[in-house]
Amino acid sequence: MDFKKRIKGVITQSLVQAILNDVKYRVMPLGIEEVIRELNTLSVDEYHQMSLPQSLRKLPDFFVTTADQKVGWLLEVKYRKCWDDSVKNDLGLILQEQVKLWSPLHMVLFVGEPARQNDTPASFIGTCKLVIEEGRLGILKKVNGGFSKDKMEFIPWSRVYWSHFNRFQDTFPGVTDSWEQETLIKTVRMMKSLYDL
């Protein structure tokens, strides 16, 4: 893997782990590079020659639980310079097989350029719940059901916009809005520094 991409991946994953640990979530690394650390030293060709099964190669980055271990998430962390149709299409291709194996899979996506016109953490950090329905990759988005309980709507990946992503604290409720003002803003500052790499 390209050195810059590897560094961005490691930093992004470390930031997510630090945020979640700070508010008492349990974060267990799962990714193939964590399970078989020696893979980090291989070239792309050497890695492919190993013919590892897809289920290992597509392991999510983390398994996250609440402190009481009553709720858990399989979590994939990604960094991209921006959010546009090209990035969305490339991510869709990358995520399709992984979500088939590990659905539902939650994703935290960091972007170096704001995906919205304002400069809040939600413009740089988005989360979503990825699933496969009828062979199609998409996200499940909570929809206010009026007087009834909230419902989940399937949105095909091809129709996903940044506005469909959740705020970090909406996926991980232990991260409160007041806490966001401190830690998530600092996290965004660190993520912006990756943009020029």
Coordinates of N, CA, C and O in Angstrom, one line a residue:
M1 N 0.8 -1.2 0.0 CA 0.0 0.0 0.0 C 0.9 1.2 0.0 O 1.9 1.3 0.6
D2 N 0.4 2.3 -0.7 CA 1.1 3.5 -0.7 C 1.3 4.1 0.7 O 0.4 4.0 1.6
F3 N 2.6 4.6 1.0 CA 2.9 5.0 2.4 C 2.0 6.1 2.9 O 1.5 6.0 4.0
K4 N 1.7 7.1 2.0 CA 0.8 8.2 2.5 C -0.6 7.7 2.8 O -1.2 8.1 3.8
K5 N -1.1 6.7 2.0 CA -2.4 6.2 2.3 C -2.4 5.4 3.6 O -3.4 5.5 4.4
R6 N -1.3 4.7 3.8 CA -1.2 3.9 5.1 C -1.2 4.8 6.3 O -1.9 4.6 7.3
I7 N -0.4 5.9 6.2 CA -0.3 6.8 7.3 C -1.7 7.5 7.6 O -2.1 7.6 8.7
K8 N -2.4 7.9 6.5 CA -3.7 8.5 6.7 C -4.7 7.5 7.4 O -5.4 7.9 8.2
G9 N -4.6 6.3 6.9 CA -5.5 5.2 7.5 C -5.2 5.0 9.0 O -6.1 4.9 9.8
V10 N -3.9 4.9 9.3 CA -3.5 4.7 10.7 C -3.9 5.9 11.6 O -4.5 5.7 12.7
I11 N -3.7 7.1 11.1 CA -4.1 8.3 11.9 C -5.6 8.3 12.1 O -6.1 8.6 13.2
T12 N -6.3 8.1 11.0 CA -7.8 8.2 11.1 C -8.3 7.2 12.0 O -9.2 7.5 12.9
Q13 N -7.8 5.9 12.0 CA -8.3 4.9 12.9 C -7.9 5.2 14.3 O -8.8 5.0 15.2
S14 N -6.7 5.7 14.5 CA -6.3 6.1 15.9 C -7.2 7.2 16.5 O -7.5 7.2 17.7
L15 N -7.6 8.2 15.6 CA -8.4 9.3 16.1 C -9.8 8.7 16.5 O -10.3 9.1 17.6
V16 N -10.4 7.8 15.7 CA -11.7 7.3 16.0 C -11.6 6.5 17.3 O -12.4 6.6 18.2
Q17 N -10.6 5.7 17.4 CA -10.4 4.9 18.6 C -10.2 5.8 19.9 O -10.8 5.5 20.9
A18 N -9.5 6.8 19.8 CA -9.3 7.7 20.9 C -10.6 8.4 21.3 O -10.9 8.6 22.5
I19 N -11.3 8.9 20.3 CA -12.6 9.6 20.6 C -13.5 8.6 21.4 O -14.1 8.9 22.4
L20 N -13.7 7.4 20.9 CA -14.6 6.4 21.5 C -14.1 5.9 22.8 O -14.9 5.8 23.8
N21 N -12.8 5.7 23.0 CA -12.2 5.3 24.3 C -12.4 6.4 25.3 O -12.7 6.2 26.5
D22 N -12.3 7.7 24.9 CA -12.5 8.8 25.8 C -13.8 8.9 26.4 O -14.0 9.4 27.5
V23 N -14.9 8.4 25.7 CA -16.2 8.4 26.3 C -16.7 7.0 26.7 O -17.8 6.7 26.7
K24 N -15.7 6.2 27.0 CA -15.9 4.9 27.6 C -16.5 3.8 26.7 O -17.1 2.8 27.2
Y25 N -16.4 3.9 25.4 CA -16.8 2.8 24.6 C -15.6 1.9 24.6 O -14.4 2.3 24.7
R26 N -15.9 0.6 24.4 CA -14.8 -0.4 24.2 C -14.5 -0.6 22.8 O -15.4 -0.9 22.0
V27 N -13.3 -0.5 22.4 CA -12.9 -0.5 21.0 C -11.9 -1.6 20.8 O -10.8 -1.6 21.3
M28 N -12.2 -2.6 20.0 CA -11.4 -3.8 19.7 C -11.0 -3.8 18.3 O -11.8 -3.9 17.4
P29 N -9.7 -3.6 18.0 CA -9.2 -3.6 16.6 C -9.4 -5.0 16.0 O -9.2 -6.0 16.6
L30 N -9.9 -5.0 14.7 CA -10.2 -6.2 14.0 C -9.5 -6.4 12.7 O -9.3 -7.4 12.2
G31 N -9.1 -5.3 12.0 CA -8.6 -5.3 10.7 C -7.5 -6.3 10.5 O -6.8 -6.7 11.4
I32 N -7.4 -6.8 9.2 CA -6.4 -7.8 8.9 C -5.0 -7.4 9.3 O -4.2 -8.2 9.7
E33 N -4.7 -6.1 9.2 CA -3.4 -5.7 9.6 C -3.2 -5.8 11.1 O -2.0 -5.9 11.6
E34 N -4.3 -5.8 11.9 CA -4.2 -6.0 13.3 C -4.0 -7.5 13.7 O -3.3 -7.9 14.6
V35 N -4.8 -8.3 12.9 CA -4.8 -9.8 13.2 C -3.5 -10.4 12.7 O -2.9 -11.2 13.4
I36 N -3.0 -10.0 11.5 CA -1.7 -10.5 11.0 C -0.8 -9.3 10.8 O -0.7 -8.8 9.7
R37 N -0.1 -8.9 11.8 CA 0.7 -7.6 11.7 C 1.8 -7.7 10.6 O 2.2 -6.7 10.1
E38 N 2.3 -8.8 10.3 CA 3.4 -9.0 9.4 C 3.0 -8.5 8.0 O 3.8 -8.2 7.1
L39 N 1.7 -8.5 7.7 CA 1.2 -8.0 6.4 C 1.6 -6.6 6.1 O 1.7 -6.2 4.9
N40 N 1.8 -5.8 7.1 CA 2.2 -4.4 6.9 C 3.5 -4.2 6.2 O 3.8 -3.2 5.6
T41 N 4.3 -5.3 6.2 CA 5.6 -5.2 5.5 C 5.6 -5.7 4.1 O 6.6 -5.5 3.4
L42 N 4.5 -6.2 3.6 CA 4.4 -6.8 2.3 C 4.1 -5.8 1.3 O 3.4 -4.8 1.5
S43 N 4.6 -6.0 0.0 CA 4.2 -5.2 -1.1 C 2.8 -5.6 -1.5 O 2.3 -6.7 -1.0
V44 N 2.1 -4.8 -2.3 CA 0.8 -5.2 -2.8 C 0.8 -6.6 -3.5 O -0.1 -7.4 -3.3
D45 N 1.8 -6.8 -4.3 CA 1.9 -8.1 -5.0 C 2.1 -9.2 -4.1 O 1.4 -10.3 -4.2
E46 N 2.9 -9.1 -3.1 CA 3.2 -10.1 -2.1 C 1.9 -10.4 -1.3 O 1.6 -11.6 -1.0
Y47 N 1.2 -9.4 -1.0 CA -0.1 -9.5 -0.3 C -1.1 -10.3 -1.1 O -1.7 -11.3 -0.6
H48 N -1.2 -10.0 -2.4 CA -2.2 -10.8 -3.2 C -1.8 -12.2 -3.4 O -2.6 -13.1 -3.6
Q49 N -0.4 -12.5 -3.5 CA 0.0 -13.8 -3.6 C -0.3 -14.7 -2.5 O -0.4 -15.9 -2.6
M50 N -0.6 -14.1 -1.3 CA -1.0 -15.0 -0.1 C -2.3 -15.6 -0.3 O -2.7 -16.5 0.4
S51 N -3.2 -15.1 -1.2 CA -4.5 -15.6 -1.4 C -5.3 -15.8 -0.2 O -5.9 -16.9 0.1
L52 N -5.3 -14.8 0.7 CA -6.1 -14.8 1.9 C -7.6 -14.8 1.6 O -8.0 -14.2 0.6
P53 N -8.4 -15.5 2.3 CA -9.9 -15.5 2.1 C -10.5 -14.1 2.2 O -10.0 -13.3 3.0
Q54 N -11.5 -13.8 1.4 CA -12.2 -12.5 1.4 C -12.6 -12.1 2.8 O -12.5 -11.0 3.2
S55 N -13.1 -13.1 3.6 CA -13.6 -12.8 4.9 C -12.5 -12.2 5.8 O -12.8 -11.3 6.7
L56 N -11.3 -12.6 5.6 CA -10.1 -12.0 6.4 C -9.7 -10.7 5.8 O -9.5 -9.7 6.5
R57 N -9.6 -10.6 4.5 CA -9.1 -9.4 3.8 C -10.1 -8.3 4.0 O -9.7 -7.1 3.9
K58 N -11.4 -8.6 4.2 CA -12.4 -7.5 4.3 C -12.9 -7.3 5.8 O -13.9 -6.8 6.0
L59 N -12.1 -7.8 6.7 CA -12.4 -7.5 8.1 C -12.6 -6.1 8.4 O -11.9 -5.2 7.9
P60 N -13.7 -5.7 9.1 CA -13.9 -4.3 9.5 C -12.7 -3.8 10.4 O -12.0 -4.7 11.0
D61 N -12.5 -2.5 10.5 CA -11.4 -2.0 11.3 C -11.6 -2.3 12.8 O -10.6 -2.6 13.5
F62 N -12.8 -2.2 13.3 CA -13.1 -2.3 14.8 C -14.4 -3.0 15.1 O -15.3 -3.0 14.3
F63 N -14.4 -3.6 16.3 CA -15.7 -3.9 16.9 C -15.8 -3.0 18.1 O -14.9 -3.0 18.9
V64 N -16.9 -2.3 18.2 CA -17.1 -1.3 19.2 C -18.3 -1.7 20.1 O -19.3 -2.1 19.5
T65 N -18.2 -1.6 21.4 CA -19.4 -1.8 22.2 C -19.5 -0.7 23.2 O -18.5 0.0 23.5
T66 N -20.7 -0.6 23.8 CA -20.9 0.3 24.9 C -20.1 -0.3 26.1 O -19.8 -1.4 26.1
A67 N -19.9 0.6 27.1 CA -19.2 0.1 28.3 C -19.8 -1.2 28.9 O -19.1 -2.1 29.4
D68 N -21.1 -1.2 28.9 CA -21.8 -2.4 29.5 C -21.9 -3.6 28.5 O -22.5 -4.6 28.8
Q69 N -21.4 -3.4 27.3 CA -21.4 -4.4 26.3 C -22.8 -4.9 25.8 O -23.0 -6.0 25.3
K70 N -23.8 -4.0 25.9 CA -25.2 -4.3 25.5 C -25.4 -3.9 24.1 O -26.4 -4.4 23.5
V71 N -24.7 -3.0 23.5 CA -24.8 -2.6 22.1 C -23.5 -2.7 21.5 O -22.4 -2.3 22.1
G72 N -23.4 -3.2 20.2 CA -22.1 -3.3 19.5 C -22.3 -2.9 18.1 O -23.4 -2.9 17.5
W73 N -21.1 -2.5 17.5 CA -21.1 -2.0 16.1 C -19.8 -2.6 15.5 O -18.7 -2.6 16.1
L74 N -19.9 -3.1 14.2 CA -18.8 -3.4 13.4 C -18.5 -2.1 12.7 O -19.4 -1.5 12.1
L75 N -17.3 -1.6 12.7 CA -17.0 -0.3 12.3 C -15.8 -0.2 11.3 O -14.7 -0.8 11.5
E76 N -16.0 0.4 10.1 CA -15.0 0.7 9.1 C -14.7 2.2 9.1 O -15.6 3.0 9.2
V77 N -13.5 2.5 9.1 CA -13.0 3.9 9.1 C -12.4 4.3 7.8 O -11.5 3.5 7.3
K78 N -12.8 5.4 7.2 CA -12.2 5.8 5.9 C -11.9 7.3 5.9 O -12.5 8.0 6.6
Y79 N -10.8 7.6 5.2 CA -10.5 9.0 5.0 C -10.4 9.3 3.5 O -9.9 8.5 2.7
R80 N -11.0 10.4 3.0 CA -10.9 10.8 1.7 C -10.7 12.4 1.7 O -11.2 13.0 2.6
K81 N -10.1 12.9 0.6 CA -9.8 14.3 0.6 C -11.1 15.1 0.5 O -11.2 16.2 1.0
C82 N -12.1 14.5 -0.2 CA -13.4 15.3 -0.4 C -14.5 14.3 -0.5 O -14.3 13.1 -0.6
W83 N -15.7 14.8 -0.6 CA -16.9 14.0 -0.9 C -17.5 14.5 -2.2 O -18.0 15.6 -2.3
D84 N -17.5 13.7 -3.2 CA -18.1 14.0 -4.5 C -18.5 12.7 -5.2 O -18.4 11.6 -4.6
D85 N -19.1 12.8 -6.4 CA -19.6 11.5 -7.0 C -18.5 10.5 -7.3 O -18.8 9.3 -7.2
S86 N -17.3 11.0 -7.7 CA -16.2 10.1 -7.9 C -15.8 9.3 -6.7 O -15.6 8.1 -6.7
V87 N -15.7 10.0 -5.6 CA -15.3 9.4 -4.3 C -16.4 8.4 -3.9 O -16.2 7.3 -3.5
K88 N -17.7 8.8 -4.0 CA -18.8 8.0 -3.6 C -18.8 6.7 -4.5 O -19.0 5.6 -3.9
N89 N -18.6 6.8 -5.8 CA -18.6 5.6 -6.6 C -17.4 4.7 -6.3 O -17.6 3.5 -6.2
D90 N -16.2 5.2 -6.0 CA -15.1 4.4 -5.7 C -15.3 3.7 -4.3 O -15.0 2.5 -4.2
L91 N -15.8 4.5 -3.3 CA -16.1 3.9 -2.0 C -17.2 2.7 -2.2 O -17.0 1.7 -1.5
G92 N -18.2 3.0 -3.0 CA -19.2 1.9 -3.2 C -18.6 0.6 -3.7 O -19.0 -0.4 -3.3
L93 N -17.6 0.7 -4.7 CA -17.0 -0.5 -5.2 C -16.2 -1.2 -4.1 O -16.2 -2.4 -4.0
I94 N -15.5 -0.4 -3.3 CA -14.7 -0.9 -2.2 C -15.5 -1.6 -1.1 O -15.2 -2.7 -0.6
L95 N -16.7 -0.9 -0.8 CA -17.5 -1.4 0.3 C -18.4 -2.5 0.0 O -18.8 -3.3 0.9
Q96 N -18.8 -2.7 -1.3 CA -19.8 -3.7 -1.7 C -19.5 -5.1 -1.1 O -20.3 -5.7 -0.4
E97 N -18.3 -5.6 -1.4 CA -18.0 -7.0 -0.9 C -17.9 -7.0 0.6 O -18.3 -8.0 1.2
Q98 N -17.3 -6.0 1.2 CA -17.1 -6.0 2.6 C -18.5 -6.0 3.3 O -18.7 -6.8 4.3
V99 N -19.4 -5.2 2.8 CA -20.7 -5.2 3.5 C -21.5 -6.5 3.2 O -22.2 -7.0 4.1
K100 N -21.3 -7.2 2.1 CA -21.9 -8.5 1.9 C -21.5 -9.5 3.0 O -22.2 -10.3 3.4
L101 N -20.2 -9.4 3.4 CA -19.6 -10.3 4.4 C -20.0 -9.9 5.8 O -20.2 -10.7 6.7
W102 N -20.1 -8.6 6.1 CA -20.2 -8.1 7.4 C -21.4 -7.2 7.7 O -21.3 -6.4 8.6
S103 N -22.4 -7.3 7.0 CA -23.6 -6.4 7.2 C -24.3 -6.8 8.5 O -24.4 -8.0 8.8
P104 N -24.8 -5.8 9.2 CA -24.6 -4.3 8.9 C -23.2 -3.9 9.4 O -22.7 -4.3 10.4
L105 N -22.7 -2.9 8.6 CA -21.4 -2.4 8.9 C -21.5 -0.9 9.0 O -22.1 -0.2 8.1
H106 N -21.1 -0.3 10.1 CA -21.1 1.1 10.2 C -19.8 1.7 9.7 O -18.7 1.1 9.8
M107 N -19.9 2.9 9.1 CA -18.7 3.5 8.6 C -18.6 4.9 9.2 O -19.6 5.6 9.3
V108 N -17.4 5.3 9.5 CA -17.0 6.7 9.9 C -16.2 7.2 8.7 O -15.2 6.6 8.4
L109 N -16.6 8.2 8.1 CA -15.9 8.8 6.9 C -15.4 10.2 7.3 O -16.2 11.0 7.7
F110 N -14.1 10.4 7.2 CA -13.5 11.7 7.4 C -13.2 12.3 6.0 O -12.7 11.5 5.1
V111 N -13.5 13.6 5.8 CA -13.1 14.2 4.6 C -12.2 15.4 4.9 O -12.4 16.1 5.9
G112 N -11.2 15.7 4.0 CA -10.3 16.8 4.2 C -10.9 18.2 3.9 O -10.5 19.2 4.4
E113 N -11.8 18.2 2.9 CA -12.6 19.4 2.6 C -14.0 19.3 3.1 O -14.6 18.3 3.1
P114 N -14.5 20.4 3.6 CA -15.9 20.4 4.1 C -16.9 19.9 3.1 O -16.9 20.4 2.0
A115 N -17.7 19.0 3.5 CA -18.8 18.4 2.6 C -20.0 19.3 2.6 O -20.9 19.1 1.8
R116 N -20.1 20.2 3.5 CA -21.1 21.2 3.6 C -20.5 22.6 3.6 O -19.3 22.8 3.7
Q117 N -21.3 23.6 3.5 CA -20.8 25.0 3.4 C -20.3 25.5 4.8 O -19.6 26.5 4.8
N118 N -20.8 24.9 5.9 CA -20.4 25.4 7.2 C -19.1 24.6 7.6 O -18.7 23.7 7.0
D119 N -18.5 25.1 8.7 CA -17.2 24.6 9.2 C -17.4 23.8 10.5 O -16.6 23.9 11.3
T120 N -18.5 23.0 10.6 CA -18.7 22.3 11.8 C -18.2 20.9 11.6 O -17.9 20.4 10.5
P121 N -18.0 20.1 12.7 CA -17.5 18.7 12.6 C -18.3 17.9 11.7 O -17.8 17.0 11.0
A122 N -19.6 18.1 11.6 CA -20.5 17.3 10.7 C -20.2 17.6 9.3 O -20.7 16.8 8.4
S123 N -19.4 18.6 8.9 CA -19.0 18.8 7.5 C -17.8 18.0 7.2 O -17.5 17.9 6.0
F124 N -17.1 17.5 8.2 CA -15.9 16.7 7.9 C -15.9 15.3 8.4 O -15.1 14.5 8.0
I125 N -16.9 14.9 9.3 CA -17.0 13.6 9.8 C -18.5 13.2 9.6 O -19.4 13.8 10.1
G126 N -18.7 12.0 9.0 CA -20.0 11.5 8.8 C -20.0 10.0 9.1 O -19.0 9.3 9.0
T127 N -21.1 9.5 9.6 CA -21.3 8.1 9.9 C -22.5 7.6 9.2 O -23.5 8.3 8.9
C128 N -22.5 6.3 8.9 CA -23.7 5.7 8.3 C -23.7 4.2 8.6 O -22.7 3.6 8.9
K129 N -24.9 3.6 8.5 CA -25.0 2.2 8.6 C -25.2 1.5 7.3 O -26.2 1.8 6.6
L130 N -24.2 0.8 6.8 CA -24.2 0.2 5.5 C -24.8 -1.2 5.5 O -24.6 -2.0 6.4
V131 N -25.7 -1.5 4.5 CA -26.3 -2.8 4.4 C -26.4 -3.2 2.9 O -26.2 -2.3 2.1
I132 N -26.8 -4.4 2.7 CA -27.1 -4.9 1.4 C -28.5 -5.3 1.4 O -29.0 -6.1 2.2
E133 N -29.3 -4.7 0.5 CA -30.7 -5.1 0.3 C -30.9 -5.5 -1.2 O -30.6 -4.7 -2.0
E134 N -31.5 -6.6 -1.4 CA -31.8 -7.1 -2.7 C -30.5 -7.0 -3.6 O -30.6 -6.6 -4.8
G135 N -29.4 -7.3 -3.1 CA -28.1 -7.3 -3.8 C -27.5 -5.9 -4.0 O -26.5 -5.8 -4.6
R136 N -28.1 -4.9 -3.4 CA -27.6 -3.5 -3.6 C -27.1 -2.9 -2.3 O -27.6 -3.1 -1.2
L137 N -25.9 -2.3 -2.5 CA -25.3 -1.6 -1.3 C -26.1 -0.3 -1.0 O -26.6 0.4 -2.0
G138 N -26.3 0.0 0.2 CA -27.0 1.2 0.6 C -26.8 1.5 2.1 O -26.1 0.8 2.8
I139 N -27.5 2.5 2.5 CA -27.4 2.9 3.9 C -28.9 2.8 4.5 O -29.8 3.0 3.8
L140 N -28.9 2.5 5.8 CA -30.2 2.6 6.5 C -30.2 3.9 7.3 O -29.3 4.2 8.0
K141 N -31.2 4.8 7.0 CA -31.3 6.1 7.6 C -32.5 6.2 8.4 O -33.6 5.8 8.0
K142 N -32.4 6.6 9.7 CA -33.6 6.8 10.5 C -34.5 7.9 10.0 O -34.0 9.0 9.7
V143 N -35.8 7.6 9.9 CA -36.7 8.5 9.4 C -37.7 8.8 10.5 O -38.3 7.8 11.1
N144 N -38.0 10.0 10.9 CA -39.0 10.3 11.9 C -40.4 9.8 11.5 O -40.9 10.2 10.4
G145 N -40.9 8.9 12.2 CA -42.2 8.3 11.9 C -43.4 9.0 12.5 O -44.5 8.4 12.7
G146 N -43.3 10.3 12.9 CA -44.4 11.0 13.5 C -44.7 10.5 14.9 O -43.9 10.4 15.7
F147 N -46.0 10.0 15.1 CA -46.4 9.5 16.4 C -45.9 8.1 16.6 O -45.8 7.6 17.7
S148 N -45.5 7.4 15.5 CA -45.0 6.0 15.7 C -43.5 6.1 15.9 O -42.9 7.1 15.9
K149 N -43.0 4.9 16.2 CA -41.5 4.8 16.4 C -40.8 5.2 15.1 O -41.3 5.1 14.0
D150 N -39.5 5.6 15.3 CA -38.7 6.0 14.2 C -38.6 4.7 13.3 O -38.5 3.6 13.7
K151 N -38.6 5.0 12.0 CA -38.5 3.9 11.0 C -37.1 4.0 10.3 O -36.5 5.1 10.3
M152 N -36.7 2.9 9.7 CA -35.4 2.9 8.9 C -35.8 2.9 7.5 O -36.6 2.1 7.0
E153 N -35.1 3.8 6.7 CA -35.3 3.8 5.3 C -34.0 3.4 4.6 O -32.9 3.8 5.0
F154 N -34.2 2.5 3.6 CA -33.0 2.1 2.8 C -32.8 3.1 1.7 O -33.7 3.4 0.9
I155 N -31.6 3.6 1.6 CA -31.2 4.5 0.5 C -30.1 3.9 -0.3 O -29.0 3.6 0.3
P156 N -30.3 3.6 -1.6 CA -29.2 2.9 -2.4 C -28.0 3.8 -2.4 O -28.1 5.1 -2.4
W157 N -26.8 3.2 -2.4 CA -25.6 4.0 -2.4 C -25.5 5.0 -3.5 O -25.0 6.1 -3.3
S158 N -26.0 4.7 -4.6 CA -25.9 5.6 -5.8 C -26.7 6.9 -5.5 O -26.4 7.9 -6.2
R159 N -27.6 6.9 -4.5 CA -28.4 8.1 -4.2 C -28.0 8.7 -2.9 O -28.8 9.6 -2.4
V160 N -26.9 8.3 -2.3 CA -26.5 8.8 -1.0 C -25.8 10.1 -1.2 O -24.9 10.3 -2.1
Y161 N -26.2 11.1 -0.5 CA -25.6 12.4 -0.4 C -25.0 12.6 1.0 O -25.4 11.9 1.9
W162 N -24.1 13.6 1.1 CA -23.5 13.9 2.5 C -24.6 14.1 3.5 O -24.5 13.8 4.7
S163 N -25.7 14.7 3.1 CA -26.8 15.0 4.0 C -27.5 13.7 4.6 O -28.1 13.8 5.6
H164 N -27.2 12.6 4.0 CA -27.7 11.3 4.5 C -26.9 10.8 5.6 O -27.3 9.9 6.3
F165 N -25.6 11.3 5.7 CA -24.7 10.8 6.8 C -25.2 11.4 8.1 O -25.8 12.5 8.2
N166 N -25.0 10.6 9.2 CA -25.3 11.0 10.6 C -24.1 11.7 11.1 O -22.9 11.5 10.7
R167 N -24.4 12.5 12.1 CA -23.3 13.1 12.9 C -22.7 12.0 13.8 O -23.3 11.0 14.1
F168 N -21.4 12.2 14.1 CA -20.7 11.1 14.9 C -21.5 10.8 16.2 O -21.7 9.7 16.6
Q169 N -22.0 11.8 16.9 CA -22.7 11.7 18.2 C -24.1 11.1 18.0 O -24.7 10.6 19.0
D170 N -24.6 11.0 16.8 CA -25.9 10.4 16.5 C -25.7 8.9 16.5 O -26.6 8.1 16.8
T171 N -24.6 8.4 16.0 CA -24.3 7.0 15.9 C -23.8 6.5 17.3 O -24.1 5.4 17.7
F172 N -23.0 7.3 17.9 CA -22.4 7.0 19.2 C -22.9 8.0 20.3 O -22.2 9.0 20.5
P173 N -24.0 7.7 20.9 CA -24.7 8.7 21.8 C -23.9 9.1 23.0 O -24.2 10.1 23.6
G174 N -22.9 8.3 23.3 CA -22.0 8.7 24.5 C -21.2 9.9 24.2 O -20.7 10.6 25.1
V175 N -21.1 10.3 22.9 CA -20.4 11.5 22.5 C -21.5 12.6 22.4 O -22.4 12.6 21.6
T176 N -21.5 13.5 23.4 CA -22.6 14.5 23.5 C -22.3 15.7 22.7 O -21.2 15.9 22.4
D177 N -23.3 16.5 22.5 CA -23.2 17.8 21.8 C -22.2 18.7 22.4 O -21.4 19.3 21.8
S178 N -22.2 18.8 23.8 CA -21.3 19.7 24.5 C -19.8 19.2 24.4 O -18.9 19.9 24.2
W179 N -19.7 17.8 24.4 CA -18.4 17.2 24.3 C -17.8 17.5 22.9 O -16.6 17.7 22.7
E180 N -18.8 17.5 21.9 CA -18.4 17.7 20.5 C -17.6 19.0 20.4 O -16.6 19.1 19.6
Q181 N -18.0 20.0 21.1 CA -17.3 21.3 20.9 C -15.8 21.2 21.2 O -15.0 22.0 20.7
E182 N -15.4 20.3 22.1 CA -14.0 20.2 22.4 C -13.3 19.2 21.5 O -12.5 19.5 20.6
T183 N -13.7 17.9 21.6 CA -12.9 16.8 21.0 C -13.1 16.7 19.5 O -12.1 16.6 18.8
L184 N -14.3 16.8 19.1 CA -14.5 16.6 17.6 C -13.9 17.8 16.8 O -13.4 17.6 15.7
I185 N -14.0 19.0 17.4 CA -13.4 20.1 16.7 C -11.9 20.0 16.6 O -11.3 20.2 15.6
K186 N -11.3 19.5 17.7 CA -9.8 19.2 17.7 C -9.5 18.1 16.7 O -8.5 18.2 16.0
T187 N -10.4 17.1 16.7 CA -10.1 16.0 15.7 C -10.2 16.5 14.3 O -9.3 16.1 13.5
V188 N -11.1 17.4 14.0 CA -11.2 17.9 12.6 C -10.0 18.7 12.3 O -9.5 18.6 11.2
R189 N -9.5 19.5 13.2 CA -8.2 20.2 13.0 C -7.1 19.3 12.6 O -6.3 19.5 11.7
M190 N -7.0 18.2 13.3 CA -5.9 17.2 13.0 C -6.2 16.6 11.6 O -5.2 16.4 10.8
M191 N -7.4 16.3 11.3 CA -7.8 15.7 10.0 C -7.4 16.6 8.8 O -7.0 16.2 7.8
K192 N -7.7 17.9 9.0 CA -7.4 18.9 8.0 C -5.9 18.9 7.6 O -5.5 19.1 6.5
S193 N -5.0 18.6 8.6 CA -3.6 18.5 8.4 C -3.2 17.4 7.4 O -2.2 17.4 6.8
L194 N -4.0 16.4 7.3 CA -3.8 15.2 6.4 C -4.1 15.6 5.0 O -3.6 14.9 4.1
Y195 N -4.8 16.6 4.8 CA -5.3 17.0 3.4 C -4.1 17.2 2.5 O -4.1 16.8 1.3
D196 N -3.0 17.8 2.9 CA -1.9 18.1 2.1 C -0.9 17.0 1.9 O 0.0 17.1 1.1
L197 N -1.1 15.9 2.6 CA -0.2 14.7 2.4 C -0.5 14.0 1.1 O -1.6 13.9 0.6

